[in-house]
Amino acid sequence: MAHNWDFATILQNWPVLWVGIKGTVFIFVITAILGLGGGLIVGIARYSKSPFVSWPARAFVEVFRNTPVLVQIIWFYYAFPILTGIETDPFLAAVLGISLNTMAFSAEIYRAGIQSINRAQWEAGKAIGMNYNQTLRRIILPVAVKRVLPALTNRGIEVFKMSTLASVVGYVETLNQAKLISDLNFNPIESYTAVAVIFFVVLYPVVQGTYVLERMLRKGD
Amino acid sequence: MEWNFLAVLRDFDLLMLGLLNTLKVTGLALLFGVPLGLALALSRLSTFRILSGIAGFIVEFFRTTPPLVQLFWFFFALPILIDVRMTPLIAAVVTFSIQSSAFFAEIFRGGILSIDKGQWEGAKAIGMTYGQCQRRIILPQAIKRMIPAFMERSIELLKTTTLVSTVAYTDLMFQANELAQKTFRPLEVYTIVAAIYFVLIFLFSQFSIAVEHRLAKSGEGTVR
């Protein structure tokens, strides 16, 4: 059966899709900032010598890394409000699930980066009179973060793809709008192909960029 | 707010059925995904430009598009494009086989490229063909190096299979949704399901860490 590809219906519904694209970008920016930023704090806590700091951080990382992100989103949507009395709308549930998941994964990236720094740097910081926080902030982190930049970019790419999961609880993003267009126009082929192409077009250059970044950092080290 | 697990425990067999189906989809996707990944990796490394170009495109396309979009495409769009009867199971297995094969391909490729060039030359010098060298010399060593990355990806795959619940395949996530509606106990249901996933995935990752350390001892690990 030869299918007659007809992307005109997609173009006619462009405003509908555009609303979704804006939703995707919005949730991506929020979750990327919260997830990759919060991950730094958890990563530092995980590295701490005090077990009262490192163990809760470790437990957090293990729980969120070892459960599927969709389970987390749905848990925050249906279970969290009963437990806490805080109502979660689709946006909040998705932001909580994706951000916390990303925090756990990026915490391990930051921790690996901090651990990769030679111990002598800590000693040198101490020798010239810096305390733990000063050494961490001024000496260790700038180098550590630079080293793990490719891994963080990869996480960012994952976050962008994960944003589609927000559609499962009804947040209005690209995939959700494509489903709507497909239901109204009976054109699932064009609708879903369009979404796949949009993601590919956005992420392909980013992925190529990370390769370049990796090569540059390897040269610089 | 009061926890009450009784209603959930009464229908625990529903969840176990879901768990079984989750493992089934994961297993089938691995079964097809790994050989397909190897084929894609070998094609991408081929000196034949068109072949490596096509393989490269497939790998990059499936790595840069969200798995949920791929699943919807295979479930809703493909049956119109080619005349097949699509069931949630087939759509899930097809999607996750291809999706994970794209990631496996990069693991295979990295492993093969990590083997010293001298080994190829050595094999060639004693008269082996490309296929023989790949099969007897390169792949056995490359596969050993790939094991940690391979296991990590399999765990990712297991987590990704939760998406099949959106096309109504009765995996653990889908059963959880059903049970939450039936018992009006979403808190208990989703907490238990999260715990089941946690135990399963935690055990797998502990196992993979153990294997990684074992490999490190034999000098082929990635642990520093």
mmCIF file of N, CA and C in Angstrom, chain A residues 90-185:
data_model
loop_
_atom_site.group_PDB
_atom_site.id
_atom_site.type_symbol
_atom_site.label_atom_id
_atom_site.label_comp_id
_atom_site.label_asym_id
_atom_site.label_seq_id
_atom_site.Cartn_x
_atom_site.Cartn_y
_atom_site.Cartn_z
ATOM 1 N N PRO A 90 0.201 18.786 35.801
ATOM 2 C CA PRO A 90 1.109 18.022 34.936
ATOM 3 C C PRO A 90 2.498 18.660 34.843
ATOM 4 N N PHE A 91 2.545 19.978 34.754
ATOM 5 C CA PHE A 91 3.836 20.653 34.619
ATOM 6 C C PHE A 91 4.714 20.415 35.839
ATOM 7 N N LEU A 92 4.145 20.620 37.020
ATOM 8 C CA LEU A 92 4.920 20.469 38.260
ATOM 9 C C LEU A 92 5.395 19.023 38.433
ATOM 10 N N ALA A 93 4.491 18.063 38.167
ATOM 11 C CA ALA A 93 4.862 16.652 38.316
ATOM 12 C C ALA A 93 6.010 16.304 37.380
ATOM 13 N N ALA A 94 5.924 16.758 36.126
ATOM 14 C CA ALA A 94 6.972 16.455 35.153
ATOM 15 C C ALA A 94 8.276 17.143 35.532
ATOM 16 N N VAL A 95 8.180 18.395 35.992
ATOM 17 C CA VAL A 95 9.388 19.121 36.384
ATOM 18 C C VAL A 95 10.061 18.411 37.560
ATOM 19 N N LEU A 96 9.261 18.002 38.555
ATOM 20 C CA LEU A 96 9.829 17.301 39.715
ATOM 21 C C LEU A 96 10.516 16.003 39.270
ATOM 22 N N GLY A 97 9.797 15.189 38.500
ATOM 23 C CA GLY A 97 10.348 13.897 38.063
ATOM 24 C C GLY A 97 11.629 14.068 37.268
ATOM 25 N N ILE A 98 11.573 14.894 36.236
ATOM 26 C CA ILE A 98 12.726 15.026 35.331
ATOM 27 C C ILE A 98 13.896 15.718 36.042
ATOM 28 N N SER A 99 13.626 16.773 36.822
ATOM 29 C CA SER A 99 14.715 17.490 37.499
ATOM 30 C C SER A 99 15.420 16.608 38.515
ATOM 31 N N LEU A 100 14.633 15.925 39.354
ATOM 32 C CA LEU A 100 15.258 15.105 40.399
ATOM 33 C C LEU A 100 16.051 13.956 39.777
ATOM 34 N N ASN A 101 15.496 13.367 38.710
ATOM 35 C CA ASN A 101 16.198 12.304 38.009
ATOM 36 C C ASN A 101 17.523 12.823 37.455
ATOM 37 N N THR A 102 17.465 14.004 36.838
ATOM 38 C CA THR A 102 18.668 14.591 36.246
ATOM 39 C C THR A 102 19.673 14.992 37.320
ATOM 40 N N MET A 103 19.159 15.476 38.461
ATOM 41 C CA MET A 103 20.045 15.809 39.578
ATOM 42 C C MET A 103 20.853 14.589 39.999
ATOM 43 N N ALA A 104 20.173 13.440 40.114
ATOM 44 C CA ALA A 104 20.848 12.219 40.552
ATOM 45 C C ALA A 104 21.929 11.804 39.560
ATOM 46 N N PHE A 105 21.594 11.853 38.264
ATOM 47 C CA PHE A 105 22.582 11.441 37.259
ATOM 48 C C PHE A 105 23.738 12.422 37.172
ATOM 49 N N SER A 106 23.420 13.741 37.199
ATOM 50 C CA SER A 106 24.514 14.701 37.046
ATOM 51 C C SER A 106 25.356 14.768 38.315
ATOM 52 N N ALA A 107 24.765 14.451 39.486
ATOM 53 C CA ALA A 107 25.552 14.424 40.723
ATOM 54 C C ALA A 107 26.728 13.455 40.574
ATOM 55 N N GLU A 108 26.454 12.289 39.976
ATOM 56 C CA GLU A 108 27.516 11.304 39.784
ATOM 57 C C GLU A 108 28.567 11.803 38.801
ATOM 58 N N ILE A 109 28.125 12.585 37.828
ATOM 59 C CA ILE A 109 29.082 13.153 36.860
ATOM 60 C C ILE A 109 30.003 14.155 37.566
ATOM 61 N N TYR A 110 29.403 15.059 38.357
ATOM 62 C CA TYR A 110 30.210 16.054 39.073
ATOM 63 C C TYR A 110 31.170 15.362 40.041
ATOM 64 N N ARG A 111 30.643 14.353 40.753
ATOM 65 C CA ARG A 111 31.473 13.652 41.724
ATOM 66 C C ARG A 111 32.687 13.024 41.029
ATOM 67 N N ALA A 112 32.453 12.371 39.895
ATOM 68 C CA ALA A 112 33.557 11.766 39.152
ATOM 69 C C ALA A 112 34.563 12.840 38.747
ATOM 70 N N GLY A 113 34.047 14.008 38.358
ATOM 71 C CA GLY A 113 34.927 15.108 37.971
ATOM 72 C C GLY A 113 35.778 15.570 39.138
ATOM 73 N N ILE A 114 35.139 15.734 40.303
ATOM 74 C CA ILE A 114 35.878 16.195 41.487
ATOM 75 C C ILE A 114 36.929 15.159 41.878
ATOM 76 N N GLN A 115 36.534 13.876 41.802
ATOM 77 C CA GLN A 115 37.471 12.812 42.183
ATOM 78 C C GLN A 115 38.650 12.705 41.230
ATOM 79 N N SER A 116 38.439 13.150 39.981
ATOM 80 C CA SER A 116 39.509 13.005 38.988
ATOM 81 C C SER A 116 40.630 14.019 39.216
ATOM 82 N N ILE A 117 40.380 15.011 40.069
ATOM 83 C CA ILE A 117 41.407 16.039 40.302
ATOM 84 C C ILE A 117 42.466 15.509 41.277
ATOM 85 N N ASN A 118 43.689 15.744 40.924
ATOM 86 C CA ASN A 118 44.819 15.282 41.741
ATOM 87 C C ASN A 118 44.724 15.806 43.182
ATOM 88 N N ARG A 119 45.005 14.907 44.138
ATOM 89 C CA ARG A 119 44.923 15.279 45.556
ATOM 90 C C ARG A 119 45.850 16.434 45.918
ATOM 91 N N ALA A 120 46.971 16.496 45.198
ATOM 92 C CA ALA A 120 47.962 17.533 45.495
ATOM 93 C C ALA A 120 47.345 18.931 45.397
ATOM 94 N N GLN A 121 46.306 19.070 44.550
ATOM 95 C CA GLN A 121 45.663 20.379 44.388
ATOM 96 C C GLN A 121 44.953 20.793 45.670
ATOM 97 N N TRP A 122 44.333 19.794 46.348
ATOM 98 C CA TRP A 122 43.699 20.075 47.638
ATOM 99 C C TRP A 122 44.753 20.531 48.639
ATOM 100 N N GLU A 123 45.868 19.789 48.639
ATOM 101 C CA GLU A 123 46.937 20.102 49.584
ATOM 102 C C GLU A 123 47.521 21.478 49.305
ATOM 103 N N ALA A 124 47.692 21.785 48.026
ATOM 104 C CA ALA A 124 48.246 23.082 47.648
ATOM 105 C C ALA A 124 47.324 24.211 48.113
ATOM 106 N N GLY A 125 46.011 23.995 47.940
ATOM 107 C CA GLY A 125 45.033 24.988 48.391
ATOM 108 C C GLY A 125 45.139 25.215 49.891
ATOM 109 N N LYS A 126 45.265 24.102 50.615
ATOM 110 C CA LYS A 126 45.383 24.168 52.072
ATOM 111 C C LYS A 126 46.678 24.879 52.466
ATOM 112 N N ALA A 127 47.735 24.561 51.727
ATOM 113 C CA ALA A 127 49.060 25.095 52.054
ATOM 114 C C ALA A 127 49.098 26.621 51.977
ATOM 115 N N ILE A 128 48.333 27.189 51.043
ATOM 116 C CA ILE A 128 48.336 28.643 50.955
ATOM 117 C C ILE A 128 47.189 29.244 51.758
ATOM 118 N N GLY A 129 46.618 28.439 52.658
ATOM 119 C CA GLY A 129 45.682 28.960 53.649
ATOM 120 C C GLY A 129 44.226 28.982 53.242
ATOM 121 N N MET A 130 43.848 28.285 52.171
ATOM 122 C CA MET A 130 42.429 28.244 51.809
ATOM 123 C C MET A 130 41.718 27.170 52.626
ATOM 124 N N ASN A 131 40.452 27.418 52.972
ATOM 125 C CA ASN A 131 39.693 26.364 53.645
ATOM 126 C C ASN A 131 39.054 25.463 52.577
ATOM 127 N N TYR A 132 38.313 24.445 53.053
ATOM 128 C CA TYR A 132 37.730 23.447 52.147
ATOM 129 C C TYR A 132 36.888 24.090 51.043
ATOM 130 N N ASN A 133 35.978 24.989 51.468
ATOM 131 C CA ASN A 133 35.073 25.609 50.505
ATOM 132 C C ASN A 133 35.794 26.470 49.481
ATOM 133 N N GLN A 134 36.782 27.209 49.965
ATOM 134 C CA GLN A 134 37.532 28.067 49.043
ATOM 135 C C GLN A 134 38.285 27.234 48.020
ATOM 136 N N THR A 135 38.957 26.171 48.497
ATOM 137 C CA THR A 135 39.696 25.299 47.580
ATOM 138 C C THR A 135 38.745 24.685 46.554
ATOM 139 N N LEU A 136 37.607 24.206 47.060
ATOM 140 C CA LEU A 136 36.628 23.582 46.169
ATOM 141 C C LEU A 136 36.174 24.570 45.102
ATOM 142 N N ARG A 137 35.818 25.781 45.541
ATOM 143 C CA ARG A 137 35.230 26.761 44.625
ATOM 144 C C ARG A 137 36.255 27.334 43.652
ATOM 145 N N ARG A 138 37.457 27.630 44.178
ATOM 146 C CA ARG A 138 38.425 28.355 43.354
ATOM 147 C C ARG A 138 39.355 27.445 42.557
ATOM 148 N N ILE A 139 39.677 26.276 43.139
ATOM 149 C CA ILE A 139 40.693 25.423 42.500
ATOM 150 C C ILE A 139 40.076 24.200 41.832
ATOM 151 N N ILE A 140 39.291 23.453 42.611
ATOM 152 C CA ILE A 140 38.846 22.129 42.147
ATOM 153 C C ILE A 140 37.728 22.233 41.110
ATOM 154 N N LEU A 141 36.635 22.928 41.480
ATOM 155 C CA LEU A 141 35.456 22.930 40.603
ATOM 156 C C LEU A 141 35.711 23.469 39.191
ATOM 157 N N PRO A 142 36.439 24.584 39.039
ATOM 158 C CA PRO A 142 36.620 25.078 37.662
ATOM 159 C C PRO A 142 37.219 24.023 36.731
ATOM 160 N N VAL A 143 38.207 23.282 37.246
ATOM 161 C CA VAL A 143 38.835 22.245 36.414
ATOM 162 C C VAL A 143 37.908 21.040 36.275
ATOM 163 N N ALA A 144 37.293 20.634 37.402
ATOM 164 C CA ALA A 144 36.433 19.445 37.389
ATOM 165 C C ALA A 144 35.265 19.622 36.429
ATOM 166 N N VAL A 145 34.607 20.784 36.501
ATOM 167 C CA VAL A 145 33.435 21.016 35.655
ATOM 168 C C VAL A 145 33.831 21.037 34.179
ATOM 169 N N LYS A 146 35.000 21.613 33.908
ATOM 170 C CA LYS A 146 35.465 21.654 32.520
ATOM 171 C C LYS A 146 35.659 20.229 31.998
ATOM 172 N N ARG A 147 36.239 19.376 32.835
ATOM 173 C CA ARG A 147 36.493 17.994 32.432
ATOM 174 C C ARG A 147 35.216 17.226 32.123
ATOM 175 N N VAL A 148 34.149 17.501 32.889
ATOM 176 C CA VAL A 148 32.932 16.700 32.711
ATOM 177 C C VAL A 148 31.921 17.377 31.787
ATOM 178 N N LEU A 149 32.338 18.465 31.152
ATOM 179 C CA LEU A 149 31.423 19.190 30.266
ATOM 180 C C LEU A 149 30.778 18.306 29.186
ATOM 181 N N PRO A 150 31.547 17.417 28.518
ATOM 182 C CA PRO A 150 30.895 16.553 27.521
ATOM 183 C C PRO A 150 29.820 15.660 28.146
ATOM 184 N N ALA A 151 30.117 15.090 29.326
ATOM 185 C CA ALA A 151 29.133 14.228 29.991
ATOM 186 C C ALA A 151 27.896 15.028 30.380
ATOM 187 N N LEU A 152 28.095 16.273 30.804
ATOM 188 C CA LEU A 152 26.958 17.117 31.170
ATOM 189 C C LEU A 152 26.116 17.473 29.944
ATOM 190 N N THR A 153 26.792 17.720 28.829
ATOM 191 C CA THR A 153 26.061 18.017 27.596
ATOM 192 C C THR A 153 25.204 16.819 27.196
ATOM 193 N N ASN A 154 25.783 15.621 27.339
ATOM 194 C CA ASN A 154 25.013 14.417 27.026
ATOM 195 C C ASN A 154 23.780 14.301 27.909
ATOM 196 N N ARG A 155 23.928 14.658 29.180
ATOM 197 C CA ARG A 155 22.793 14.646 30.102
ATOM 198 C C ARG A 155 21.730 15.648 29.624
ATOM 199 N N GLY A 156 22.206 16.820 29.207
ATOM 200 C CA GLY A 156 21.296 17.848 28.690
ATOM 201 C C GLY A 156 20.494 17.330 27.501
ATOM 202 N N ILE A 157 21.156 16.575 26.629
ATOM 203 C CA ILE A 157 20.474 15.977 25.474
ATOM 204 C C ILE A 157 19.407 14.993 25.963
ATOM 205 N N GLU A 158 19.769 14.187 26.975
ATOM 206 C CA GLU A 158 18.799 13.249 27.548
ATOM 207 C C GLU A 158 17.593 13.996 28.120
ATOM 208 N N VAL A 159 17.855 15.122 28.795
ATOM 209 C CA VAL A 159 16.771 15.905 29.387
ATOM 210 C C VAL A 159 15.815 16.387 28.295
ATOM 211 N N PHE A 160 16.376 16.834 27.192
ATOM 212 C CA PHE A 160 15.552 17.327 26.082
ATOM 213 C C PHE A 160 14.637 16.217 25.558
ATOM 214 N N LYS A 161 15.190 15.009 25.429
ATOM 215 C CA LYS A 161 14.378 13.879 24.963
ATOM 216 C C LYS A 161 13.344 13.463 26.015
ATOM 217 N N MET A 162 13.760 13.542 27.290
ATOM 218 C CA MET A 162 12.873 13.150 28.387
ATOM 219 C C MET A 162 11.632 14.031 28.462
ATOM 220 N N SER A 163 11.744 15.274 27.964
ATOM 221 C CA SER A 163 10.615 16.200 28.068
ATOM 222 C C SER A 163 9.349 15.622 27.429
ATOM 223 N N THR A 164 9.512 14.705 26.448
ATOM 224 C CA THR A 164 8.335 14.103 25.815
ATOM 225 C C THR A 164 7.503 13.296 26.811
ATOM 226 N N LEU A 165 8.156 12.807 27.887
ATOM 227 C CA LEU A 165 7.434 11.997 28.872
ATOM 228 C C LEU A 165 6.389 12.825 29.615
ATOM 229 N N ALA A 166 6.579 14.157 29.631
ATOM 230 C CA ALA A 166 5.605 15.015 30.297
ATOM 231 C C ALA A 166 4.232 14.907 29.634
ATOM 232 N N SER A 167 4.214 14.475 28.366
ATOM 233 C CA SER A 167 2.933 14.330 27.664
ATOM 234 C C SER A 167 2.078 13.230 28.281
ATOM 235 N N VAL A 168 2.730 12.273 28.946
ATOM 236 C CA VAL A 168 1.993 11.143 29.533
ATOM 237 C C VAL A 168 1.022 11.622 30.620
ATOM 238 N N VAL A 169 1.410 12.664 31.375
ATOM 239 C CA VAL A 169 0.490 13.193 32.388
ATOM 240 C C VAL A 169 -0.283 14.403 31.838
ATOM 241 N N GLY A 170 -0.155 14.657 30.521
ATOM 242 C CA GLY A 170 -0.987 15.678 29.899
ATOM 243 C C GLY A 170 -0.402 17.072 29.811
ATOM 244 N N TYR A 171 0.904 17.202 30.025
ATOM 245 C CA TYR A 171 1.523 18.517 29.827
ATOM 246 C C TYR A 171 1.584 18.809 28.325
ATOM 247 N N VAL A 172 1.291 20.033 27.963
ATOM 248 C CA VAL A 172 1.238 20.392 26.541
ATOM 249 C C VAL A 172 2.649 20.642 26.013
ATOM 250 N N GLU A 173 3.178 19.648 25.295
ATOM 251 C CA GLU A 173 4.465 19.821 24.634
ATOM 252 C C GLU A 173 4.356 19.253 23.222
ATOM 253 N N THR A 174 5.484 19.182 22.521
ATOM 254 C CA THR A 174 5.444 18.871 21.089
ATOM 255 C C THR A 174 4.718 17.562 20.774
ATOM 256 N N LEU A 175 5.072 16.493 21.489
ATOM 257 C CA LEU A 175 4.473 15.192 21.190
ATOM 258 C C LEU A 175 2.969 15.199 21.470
ATOM 259 N N ASN A 176 2.597 15.853 22.553
ATOM 260 C CA ASN A 176 1.189 15.960 22.918
ATOM 261 C C ASN A 176 0.389 16.659 21.812
ATOM 262 N N GLN A 177 0.946 17.747 21.281
ATOM 263 C CA GLN A 177 0.274 18.503 20.225
ATOM 264 C C GLN A 177 0.235 17.701 18.919
ATOM 265 N N ALA A 178 1.287 16.926 18.666
ATOM 266 C CA ALA A 178 1.309 16.092 17.470
ATOM 267 C C ALA A 178 0.210 15.043 17.539
ATOM 268 N N LYS A 179 -0.009 14.505 18.726
ATOM 269 C CA LYS A 179 -1.070 13.521 18.929
ATOM 270 C C LYS A 179 -2.427 14.155 18.641
ATOM 271 N N LEU A 180 -2.571 15.397 19.102
ATOM 272 C CA LEU A 180 -3.813 16.139 18.864
ATOM 273 C C LEU A 180 -4.044 16.349 17.368
ATOM 274 N N ILE A 181 -3.012 16.793 16.677
ATOM 275 C CA ILE A 181 -3.109 17.012 15.225
ATOM 276 C C ILE A 181 -3.443 15.705 14.522
ATOM 277 N N SER A 182 -2.769 14.639 14.968
ATOM 278 C CA SER A 182 -2.986 13.329 14.358
ATOM 279 C C SER A 182 -4.418 12.834 14.568
ATOM 280 N N ASP A 183 -4.974 13.069 15.752
ATOM 281 C CA ASP A 183 -6.340 12.639 16.046
ATOM 282 C C ASP A 183 -7.365 13.428 15.243
ATOM 283 N N LEU A 184 -7.072 14.713 15.007
ATOM 284 C CA LEU A 184 -8.032 15.565 14.295
ATOM 285 C C LEU A 184 -7.954 15.396 12.788
ATOM 286 N N ASN A 185 -6.738 15.144 12.286
ATOM 287 C CA ASN A 185 -6.552 15.093 10.835
ATOM 288 C C ASN A 185 -6.307 13.686 10.290
#
